[in-house]
Each structure stands twice: as C-alpha cells, then as structure tokens.
Amino acid sequence: MTWRFHLTNFGSQHYELFIYTCQSYLLFSSITLLLIKFRYCNFNCHLILQIIGDIVFFSILLYASGGLHSGLGSLLLISLAVSGLISQGRIGLFLAALATISVLLQETYAVLTINSYTPQYSQAGVLCIAYFAIAWLGHELVKRSLLSEQLAQERGIDLANMAEVNKLVIQDLHEGVLVIDKFGYIRQYNTYAEKLLNLAASPPARGTLELSTHLPEIASRLANWQINPASNSELLRLSHSNAVVKTRFLPIQSDPRNGLVIFLEDMGRAQAQLEQLKLAALGRLTANIAHEIRNPLSAINHAAELLQEEQFENNADTRLVRIICDNAIRLNKIVHDVLQLNRRNISKPESIDIMEFFYKFLEGFCHTENIDRDVFVITSSKDLFISFDRDHLNQVIWNLCRNAWRHCRKQAGSIHIEVTTAPTNEHNIVLDIVDDGTGVKPKQIKQLFEPFFTTAPNGTGLGLYIARELCEANQASLEYIAGSSGGHFRIICTGYQPCL
C-alpha cells in the first residue's frame, strides 16, 4: 500500500522489472509450498533452493529500486537467520557467502549501468558482515540446541530407565504400596496392594479413587497418625481380604501436605514364614521323640491294663491304675496333636457346600459325642460354597463345636451356627459358632490361641491353636469375637462360585 501511494522508492529505478520480479517471486513461493506439501525433495535441498531463490529475487528487487538505500537488502537477514537456525551444519554460512556475492555483484552492476549512481560499497560491506554474523550466530545456536537436545534425550532415557526400575521394584515388593496425593486420592498402587485391598474386583481410574470412601479403615489410621505419629504400632485387619497388616506412612518431601506413601506389610506372610521355621523345628523334634515317647506310653498303658485286670480279680482298688491309664491316654493325645502340627501345610482345598457339610457333620458329631441334635441351630441366607480342605474343616468345626458344647447350657438351641457372606466382601464367607455360655474371660482372650493354654481339666491346650493353624493353611482366619453374650468364634474363609 505504501508503494501504491508513492510513499516509498520501491521500483524507482526500473518499475516494470520490480513488478515482474514481485510476481515471479510470488509464483516461486507458491511452487515451493507445493514441493513442501508433496515432499518432493529432502530437507537440505529444499532449504538451499528457497534461500537461493530469496537471494536472487531480492538482488533483482534491490537493483530495480535503486540500490541499497531502498532498505530491501536487510530483508535477507531474516532468511539467513532462519537458514542458520534450522540447518544442521554449515549450510547457513554457505548461503551467507552467496548473499554477499549477490549484493556485491548487484552493487557493481548498478554502478556500471545506472547513470549518476553513487557507489555504496561501505554499506554493502556492513550488510555482508551482518549476513555472516547472523548466519554464524544461527549456526552456533543450532549447535548449542543440538547439544541441549542430546543431553535432554540422555537425561530422559535415564529418567525413563529409573522410573521403570522403580516400577519393577515397587511391583515386586512383598508389601502393599499406596501413593496418596494431598487431596486424599490414590494416585498409584502396586500389585500386592491390589490383592490386599481387592481393587481388581472393580478397578477404578487412577487418581479418582478416594481413600476415605473406598478404604475407610486405612483413612482412619492415617488421620490418627497425622494427629499422633506414635500411634501407628497396632495391627490392622483389612475387611477386603481379611489380612492383618502393619501400616507405615512416609510423607513425600518431608511434608504430608505434598502427599505420602502408605506401606501395608502383610503380617500373615511374616507369620507364615515364622510358622514354617517353627514347624520345621517342631517337625524335627517330634520325629525324633515321638517314637521314644509312644513306646514307653504303650508299655505303661499295657502294664496298667494288666495290673487293672489282676486287681479286679483280687477285688483290689483300681483307682490308681485308672489314673495311670488316663494320663497315658492324655500323653498319647498330646503326642498325636503335636504330630498334627507338622501336617498343617498339606492342604487340598475343594469346593464344599457348607450347609450340606454342616448337616452331615452334626449327624456324626452328635452321634459320637452323644448329644441331642436339637442343641444345634443352623441358619443361612442362601446356598453358599467355600474353598477348604474337607478334613481340615471337619477337624476345625469338631473342635469348636466340642468347646461350645462344653461351655453352653446344654439346652435346645444352645449352639447357633450361622453362615453368611462378609458385608465388606461378598467373595468371603463367614461361619459364626455361638453358644449361650458365659464366654471367655477378657483376661484370657489374648491367650486363647496360644499352644498348651487350656481351661479344661483334661485339655491339652492345642485344639484352638491347631484349628487356627489349619484355617491359615486354607487362606482363612479364626478369631474370637469379644462382647457377645456367650462364646463366639468366627471363621472367615474364601467363597467358591461353582460352575453351572
């Protein structure tokens, strides 16, 4: 517009040449755009073609406008700067040399062909120096950019490798890991945490799972820890998997407001390892002494029976002989129970219809123990199946029912057996055995499952201990529920969905 209204000296020397050159330049630019779109040649060839075209057309425009005083020569600085920045190598300096030669040739040709033309070689020289300076500066910037890009790529590879290593380490940990952001949302968790918290049942999107909503027991423990960091020593039983865990909270960057990492250490795993060591030692012990104990016991029992027959024939008092026989039988039962401990790891779980199992079990139990069947009441919301070793389950229920019978009122309905699904996890089945007795004293609850602890005069103290060990061998738990009106034992085991 400024040229149209004669406000500049563009085309002052040769108007038609200026117009034709501008039109040719427009056509050349359109052709190069098409070459770019169709990828006709490689990058360097296309760059050289475009910059040489700029040099040629600007040189002609300079001549048509009367030389360097028109100011068009400075427009080549833009093309040379761009070529130096985007070219990888010394192409920018080569193009600057071409631009310098072109400007000098244009200036010489103008001196020879234009009358009364004032030579401007000093301005041409300064402009050519600017061409080289711009091209060299672009070349150096490109070198630095390439070095920075290479360094960034190396750092990116290192960070990616480190992130992958961290991910593998976290995923391979034998404890659950939860990463919580400052808003209380779970940002990340590993496979073991997914198993403990049963997150695979309904996998949420990462970053949308709120801790307080989906894991309230852990959120409550976290709130207590934030108030008092020393209150983190008690174990926590997870309702989702019935696992007992120990929680550890580690803030990110020493500030809980930036988020924190929660570690869930499965105490069942640690206890299982300790139990394996204990049972291995116990197995070696029982293997060595069982034979040595049972042989004398057999001899004592046999001698006592002979002595009892002899005293019976002589009408003598058999009370002392009976004491010998009873204690020999008791010692033999202790040896048998101890030997059973070494077999707890041999578990063959199968699908068991729990109601059918209880009906058959109570029939045999009541007949063997000489108990009226009306003492037991069984309730269930629906037909349920569990995954359990049948022999192990029979031994556990037998022990619990015998304890319930020993402490109940021995009336109709004194022992109640209830089968339900767990309220927090429908995949777990809950077996409650409740009697109407006086229950367990609060001081004895902690010792209830310890070996050789008993309140019965003739008990061995191994029944409940073995029952819990057998439950754990079948991925189940056995615990005493305090606060009930009578004795209340609860088994939480894994449910089984039969194929239809």
XYZ file of C-alpha atoms in Angstrom:
500
model
C 0.000 0.000 0.000
C 2.864 2.373 0.751
C 4.324 1.662 -2.722
C 0.930 2.109 -4.393
C 0.587 5.602 -2.954
C 4.212 6.534 -3.787
C 5.340 6.704 -0.175
C 8.471 4.609 -0.821
C 11.139 4.367 -3.516
C 10.425 0.686 -4.359
C 10.841 0.230 -8.127
C 12.194 3.729 -8.552
C 14.924 2.614 -10.972
C 13.012 0.100 -13.060
C 9.269 -0.072 -12.322
C 8.317 -2.902 -14.693
C 11.241 -5.068 -13.591
C 10.148 -4.603 -9.975
C 6.540 -5.643 -10.751
C 7.551 -8.696 -12.790
C 10.062 -9.745 -10.155
C 7.424 -9.493 -7.415
C 5.033 -11.629 -9.458
C 7.758 -14.168 -10.221
C 8.682 -14.243 -6.528
C 5.049 -14.954 -5.625
C 4.902 -17.801 -8.163
C 8.202 -19.229 -6.897
C 6.924 -19.174 -3.307
C 3.735 -20.990 -4.342
C 5.747 -23.680 -6.112
C 7.973 -24.213 -3.065
C 4.871 -24.571 -0.890
C 3.648 -27.347 -3.179
C 7.058 -29.023 -3.018
C 6.863 -28.915 0.784
C 3.377 -30.406 0.788
C 4.252 -33.317 -1.504
C 7.758 -33.900 -0.047
C 9.329 -33.722 -3.488
C 12.935 -33.340 -2.263
C 14.801 -33.709 1.000
C 15.107 -31.030 3.628
C 18.562 -29.614 2.788
C 17.877 -29.383 -0.950
C 14.581 -27.640 -0.339
C 16.196 -25.190 2.116
C 19.016 -24.304 -0.315
C 16.511 -23.865 -3.145
C 14.361 -21.468 -1.124
C 17.234 -19.331 0.216
C 18.919 -19.088 -3.208
C 15.555 -18.015 -4.625
C 15.292 -15.333 -1.894
C 18.834 -14.101 -2.704
C 18.204 -13.916 -6.450
C 14.838 -12.187 -6.217
C 15.926 -9.712 -3.506
C 19.035 -8.829 -5.539
C 16.871 -8.028 -8.581
C 14.452 -6.037 -6.386
C 17.408 -4.097 -4.959
C 18.590 -3.180 -8.457
C 15.073 -2.196 -9.596
C 14.664 0.027 -6.515
C 17.917 1.916 -6.947
C 20.332 0.001 -4.696
C 20.885 -0.426 -1.002
C 19.306 2.874 0.050
C 15.854 1.252 -0.582
C 16.366 -0.931 2.513
C 15.374 -4.208 0.839
C 18.792 -5.753 1.470
C 18.084 -6.107 5.179
C 15.183 -8.475 4.461
C 17.716 -11.160 3.542
C 18.803 -11.169 7.198
C 15.553 -12.955 8.058
C 16.087 -15.717 5.513
C 19.730 -16.211 6.525
C 18.869 -16.267 10.229
C 16.189 -18.902 9.649
C 18.527 -20.994 7.478
C 21.208 -20.867 10.178
C 18.751 -21.947 12.868
C 17.066 -24.838 11.096
C 20.027 -26.171 9.112
C 22.222 -28.769 10.782
C 25.739 -27.894 9.607
C 27.444 -25.059 7.720
C 24.786 -24.504 5.078
C 23.946 -21.166 6.715
C 27.482 -19.849 6.184
C 27.470 -21.048 2.567
C 24.201 -19.226 1.934
C 25.590 -16.073 3.624
C 28.527 -16.202 1.204
C 26.133 -16.465 -1.737
C 24.147 -13.486 -0.416
C 27.359 -11.458 -0.054
C 28.465 -12.224 -3.622
C 24.989 -11.373 -4.899
C 24.888 -7.991 -3.089
C 28.356 -7.047 -4.294
C 27.561 -8.077 -7.887
C 24.320 -6.106 -7.740
C 26.181 -3.029 -6.472
C 28.847 -3.343 -9.202
C 26.237 -3.856 -11.918
C 24.320 -0.790 -10.690
C 27.482 1.350 -10.871
C 28.103 0.225 -14.441
C 24.555 0.549 -15.780
C 22.924 3.390 -13.836
C 23.894 6.972 -14.691
C 24.778 9.240 -11.786
C 24.684 6.298 -9.402
C 26.590 6.809 -6.154
C 28.541 3.675 -5.131
C 27.570 2.278 -1.710
C 30.252 -0.341 -1.118
C 30.723 0.608 2.525
C 27.032 -0.048 3.228
C 27.250 -3.228 1.172
C 30.262 -4.379 3.196
C 28.493 -3.719 6.517
C 25.414 -5.537 5.269
C 27.529 -8.524 4.143
C 29.217 -8.645 7.565
C 25.720 -8.708 9.089
C 24.852 -11.617 6.798
C 27.792 -13.686 8.036
C 27.216 -12.653 11.641
C 23.586 -13.695 11.551
C 24.375 -16.982 9.794
C 27.207 -17.800 12.230
C 25.062 -16.901 15.241
C 22.284 -19.168 13.988
C 24.802 -21.945 13.396
C 26.167 -21.646 16.966
C 22.667 -21.561 18.416
C 21.843 -24.714 16.495
C 24.954 -26.437 17.848
C 24.023 -25.490 21.392
C 20.441 -26.537 20.788
C 21.568 -29.905 19.436
C 23.815 -30.443 22.456
C 20.977 -29.478 24.788
C 18.594 -31.768 22.932
C 21.061 -34.635 23.087
C 21.599 -34.045 26.798
C 17.846 -33.851 27.349
C 17.366 -37.135 25.478
C 20.050 -38.819 27.573
C 18.512 -37.467 30.760
C 15.096 -38.571 29.518
C 16.387 -42.084 28.866
C 17.996 -42.162 32.313
C 14.778 -40.954 33.930
C 12.715 -43.464 31.967
C 15.074 -46.263 32.999
C 14.970 -45.107 36.601
C 11.179 -44.901 36.532
C 10.992 -48.394 35.054
C 13.392 -49.736 37.685
C 11.349 -48.089 40.448
C 8.180 -49.534 38.973
C 9.662 -53.032 38.833
C 10.969 -52.739 42.393
C 7.632 -51.458 43.710
C 5.657 -54.105 41.844
C 7.957 -56.865 43.152
C 7.698 -55.775 46.786
C 6.039 -58.279 49.093
C 4.076 -55.500 50.765
C 1.369 -53.193 49.540
C 2.264 -49.682 48.385
C -0.256 -46.835 48.031
C 0.661 -43.357 46.800
C -1.755 -40.724 48.112
C -1.866 -37.135 46.866
C -2.557 -34.090 49.040
C -6.295 -34.290 48.267
C -6.632 -37.842 49.614
C -6.839 -39.647 46.261
C -4.909 -42.814 45.442
C -2.569 -41.961 42.581
C -0.745 -45.285 42.327
C -0.671 -48.745 43.874
C 1.259 -51.944 43.246
C 0.061 -55.470 42.594
C 0.327 -56.594 46.205
C -1.831 -53.671 47.389
C -4.333 -54.517 44.674
C -4.504 -58.052 46.067
C -4.783 -56.995 49.715
C -7.439 -54.349 49.055
C -9.319 -56.302 46.374
C -9.017 -53.433 43.886
C -9.114 -55.809 40.923
C -12.823 -56.527 41.518
C -13.823 -53.035 40.322
C -10.700 -51.311 39.006
C -11.135 -47.524 39.156
C -9.334 -44.962 37.087
C -6.056 -43.843 38.642
C -6.480 -40.600 40.516
C -10.266 -40.983 41.025
C -10.187 -43.474 43.923
C -10.697 -41.603 47.193
C -9.044 -43.177 50.220
C -11.712 -42.211 52.759
C -14.529 -43.642 50.614
C -13.070 -46.960 49.468
C -10.631 -47.695 52.323
C -12.108 -46.092 55.461
C -10.086 -48.183 57.921
C -6.796 -47.031 56.365
C -8.076 -43.444 56.171
C -8.941 -43.572 59.880
C -5.488 -44.937 60.710
C -3.943 -42.162 58.581
C -5.947 -39.484 60.423
C -4.763 -40.844 63.779
C -1.172 -40.890 62.535
C -1.392 -37.262 61.400
C -2.516 -36.280 64.897
C -0.085 -38.545 66.726
C 2.705 -40.162 64.650
C 3.499 -42.534 67.523
C 0.051 -44.208 67.301
C 0.988 -46.455 64.409
C 2.045 -49.619 66.203
C -1.206 -51.593 66.288
C -2.009 -54.115 63.597
C -4.954 -53.582 61.258
C -7.247 -56.260 59.834
C -8.418 -55.371 56.323
C -12.066 -56.054 55.638
C -11.469 -56.572 51.910
C -9.110 -59.538 52.177
C -9.267 -60.372 55.913
C -5.487 -59.898 56.036
C -3.692 -58.491 59.063
C -1.308 -55.698 58.049
C 1.064 -53.270 59.679
C 0.827 -49.757 58.270
C 3.673 -47.311 57.700
C 3.212 -43.740 56.474
C 6.048 -41.860 54.777
C 5.399 -38.239 53.704
C 6.721 -37.058 50.344
C 9.424 -34.364 50.702
C 9.008 -34.474 54.499
C 5.661 -32.708 54.244
C 2.393 -34.716 54.404
C 0.610 -31.914 52.572
C 2.546 -32.884 49.417
C 1.172 -36.417 49.625
C 2.520 -39.565 51.196
C 3.276 -43.223 50.611
C 1.466 -45.903 52.609
C 3.168 -49.263 53.100
C 0.995 -52.248 54.024
C 3.116 -55.056 55.448
C 1.232 -58.338 55.372
C 1.805 -59.794 58.821
C 0.233 -63.057 57.725
C 3.142 -63.560 55.355
C 5.673 -62.812 58.091
C 3.810 -65.055 60.496
C 3.689 -67.781 57.861
C 7.466 -67.605 57.476
C 7.908 -67.790 61.236
C 5.447 -70.665 61.378
C 7.387 -72.518 58.705
C 10.583 -72.161 60.687
C 8.807 -73.124 63.890
C 7.060 -76.079 62.312
C 10.265 -77.246 60.658
C 11.977 -77.283 64.038
C 8.898 -78.839 65.628
C 8.764 -81.470 62.908
C 12.351 -82.454 63.524
C 11.689 -82.550 67.261
C 8.543 -84.651 67.016
C 10.142 -87.003 64.510
C 12.950 -87.655 66.962
C 10.976 -88.011 70.177
C 7.565 -89.327 69.069
C 8.845 -92.873 68.752
C 10.719 -92.628 72.058
C 7.623 -91.316 73.874
C 4.993 -93.560 72.328
C 6.800 -96.812 73.023
C 7.069 -96.185 76.791
C 3.466 -94.931 76.794
C 2.303 -98.115 75.130
C 4.242 -100.195 77.643
C 2.853 -98.188 80.589
C -0.709 -98.435 79.298
C -0.406 -102.155 78.618
C 1.101 -102.798 82.046
C -1.606 -100.711 83.684
C -4.320 -102.712 81.941
C -2.754 -105.987 83.098
C -2.432 -104.630 86.611
C -6.060 -103.490 86.496
C -7.211 -106.985 85.491
C -5.147 -108.528 88.253
C -6.511 -106.139 90.865
C -10.034 -106.705 89.565
C -9.628 -110.432 90.107
C -8.310 -109.767 93.631
C -11.064 -107.189 94.294
C -8.416 -104.509 94.950
C -8.769 -100.742 94.486
C -8.258 -99.839 90.821
C -8.295 -96.050 91.278
C -4.531 -95.597 90.985
C -4.391 -97.845 87.945
C -7.157 -95.780 86.338
C -5.139 -92.620 86.937
C -2.163 -94.197 85.188
C -4.271 -95.200 82.193
C -5.948 -91.784 81.910
C -2.683 -89.915 81.978
C -1.097 -92.299 79.498
C -4.033 -91.693 77.140
C -3.666 -87.930 77.664
C 0.056 -88.026 76.882
C -0.637 -90.067 73.778
C -3.205 -87.472 72.645
C -0.678 -84.672 73.171
C 1.835 -86.527 71.004
C -0.867 -87.060 68.364
C -1.808 -83.358 68.390
C 1.812 -82.276 68.146
C 2.299 -84.577 65.190
C -0.731 -82.985 63.546
C 1.011 -79.606 63.624
C 3.541 -80.786 61.097
C 0.766 -81.649 58.623
C -0.921 -78.218 58.516
C 0.778 -77.185 55.258
C -0.631 -80.211 53.427
C -3.865 -78.630 52.248
C -6.077 -79.897 49.410
C -8.875 -77.331 49.096
C -12.074 -78.280 47.319
C -15.497 -76.786 46.745
C -17.740 -77.543 49.735
C -21.483 -76.903 50.021
C -21.306 -75.524 53.536
C -24.903 -76.280 54.566
C -24.693 -79.859 53.309
C -21.398 -80.212 55.138
C -22.879 -78.978 58.443
C -25.886 -81.315 58.251
C -23.666 -84.363 57.708
C -21.134 -83.152 60.261
C -23.699 -82.620 63.036
C -25.181 -86.035 62.406
C -21.821 -87.708 63.030
C -20.759 -85.303 65.787
C -23.944 -85.697 67.821
C -23.817 -89.474 67.480
C -20.166 -89.685 68.526
C -20.419 -87.202 71.427
C -23.881 -88.474 72.446
C -25.503 -85.039 72.085
C -29.096 -84.216 71.250
C -29.369 -82.775 67.732
C -31.786 -80.064 68.922
C -28.923 -78.332 70.720
C -27.673 -77.024 67.356
C -29.478 -74.429 65.231
C -28.189 -73.669 61.723
C -29.189 -70.599 59.702
C -28.042 -69.420 56.278
C -29.232 -66.696 53.916
C -28.644 -68.821 50.795
C -26.718 -71.790 49.444
C -23.038 -70.976 49.765
C -19.865 -72.785 48.755
C -16.403 -72.394 50.264
C -12.911 -73.439 49.218
C -11.443 -75.540 52.056
C -9.760 -78.842 52.763
C -12.608 -81.106 53.895
C -10.576 -82.965 56.525
C -9.181 -79.717 57.892
C -12.637 -78.151 58.051
C -14.031 -81.200 59.809
C -11.267 -81.030 62.424
C -11.714 -77.273 62.988
C -15.525 -77.417 63.314
C -15.305 -80.502 65.533
C -13.010 -78.692 67.938
C -15.172 -75.547 68.018
C -18.425 -77.450 68.479
C -16.925 -79.574 71.258
C -15.767 -76.412 73.048
C -19.212 -74.849 72.554
C -20.906 -77.955 73.957
C -18.583 -77.980 76.952
C -19.437 -74.374 77.920
C -23.086 -73.994 76.819
C -26.219 -74.597 78.913
C -26.876 -77.880 77.074
C -30.422 -76.955 76.122
C -32.254 -76.891 72.823
C -30.832 -74.137 70.636
C -27.838 -73.510 72.919
C -25.401 -73.578 69.996
C -26.158 -71.400 66.986
C -24.289 -71.840 63.705
C -24.789 -69.027 61.162
C -23.441 -68.904 57.594
C -23.387 -65.522 55.826
C -21.375 -63.564 53.296
C -18.965 -60.930 54.547
C -20.571 -57.444 54.483
C -17.478 -55.777 53.039
C -16.530 -58.500 50.538
C -19.127 -60.819 49.062
C -16.386 -63.241 47.969
C -15.691 -64.150 51.638
C -17.923 -66.482 53.664
C -18.396 -66.017 57.440
C -19.049 -69.008 59.730
C -20.207 -67.999 63.237
C -20.409 -70.573 66.030
C -22.088 -69.043 69.109
C -23.050 -70.738 72.384
C -25.150 -69.447 75.280
C -22.490 -69.999 77.904
C -20.571 -67.465 79.932
C -17.991 -66.828 77.231
C -14.267 -66.312 77.630
C -12.935 -64.030 80.325
C -11.378 -60.819 78.919
C -8.012 -61.644 80.504
C -7.891 -64.996 78.715
C -8.785 -63.821 75.209
C -5.191 -62.953 74.267
C -4.028 -66.411 75.391
C -6.903 -68.282 73.774
C -4.988 -69.435 70.689
C -1.622 -69.983 72.367
C -0.376 -73.573 72.381
C -0.845 -75.551 75.621
C -3.193 -72.925 77.094
C -6.366 -74.569 78.357
C -9.089 -74.030 80.948
C -10.360 -77.629 80.789
C -9.008 -80.075 83.408
C -8.218 -82.742 80.821
C -7.451 -80.470 77.866
C -4.149 -80.388 76.021
C -4.302 -76.692 75.045
C -3.631 -77.488 71.385
C -7.165 -77.646 69.981
C -7.754 -73.972 69.188
C -4.123 -73.479 68.230
C -4.309 -76.300 65.679
C -7.696 -75.044 64.466
C -6.271 -71.594 63.696
C -3.228 -73.133 62.010
C -5.455 -75.252 59.786
C -7.576 -72.209 58.899
C -4.495 -70.217 57.892
C -3.295 -73.157 55.788
C -6.543 -72.762 53.817
C -6.282 -68.937 53.488
C -8.927 -68.479 56.185
C -8.930 -66.864 59.619
C -10.250 -67.936 63.004
C -10.857 -65.411 65.754
C -12.839 -64.970 68.931
C -15.455 -62.187 68.886
C -15.452 -60.397 72.230
C -18.502 -58.600 73.561
C -21.030 -61.356 72.773
C -23.337 -62.734 75.431
C -21.683 -66.172 75.134
C -18.750 -67.801 73.414
C -18.479 -66.592 69.810
C -15.951 -67.930 67.313
C -15.847 -66.701 63.714
C -14.230 -68.278 60.658
C -13.781 -66.108 57.560
C -12.892 -68.168 54.512
C -12.805 -67.804 50.745
C -16.047 -68.374 48.899
C -16.304 -70.563 45.813
C -18.615 -69.989 42.865
C -19.478 -73.365 41.304
C -19.730 -73.668 37.526
C -23.330 -74.016 36.333
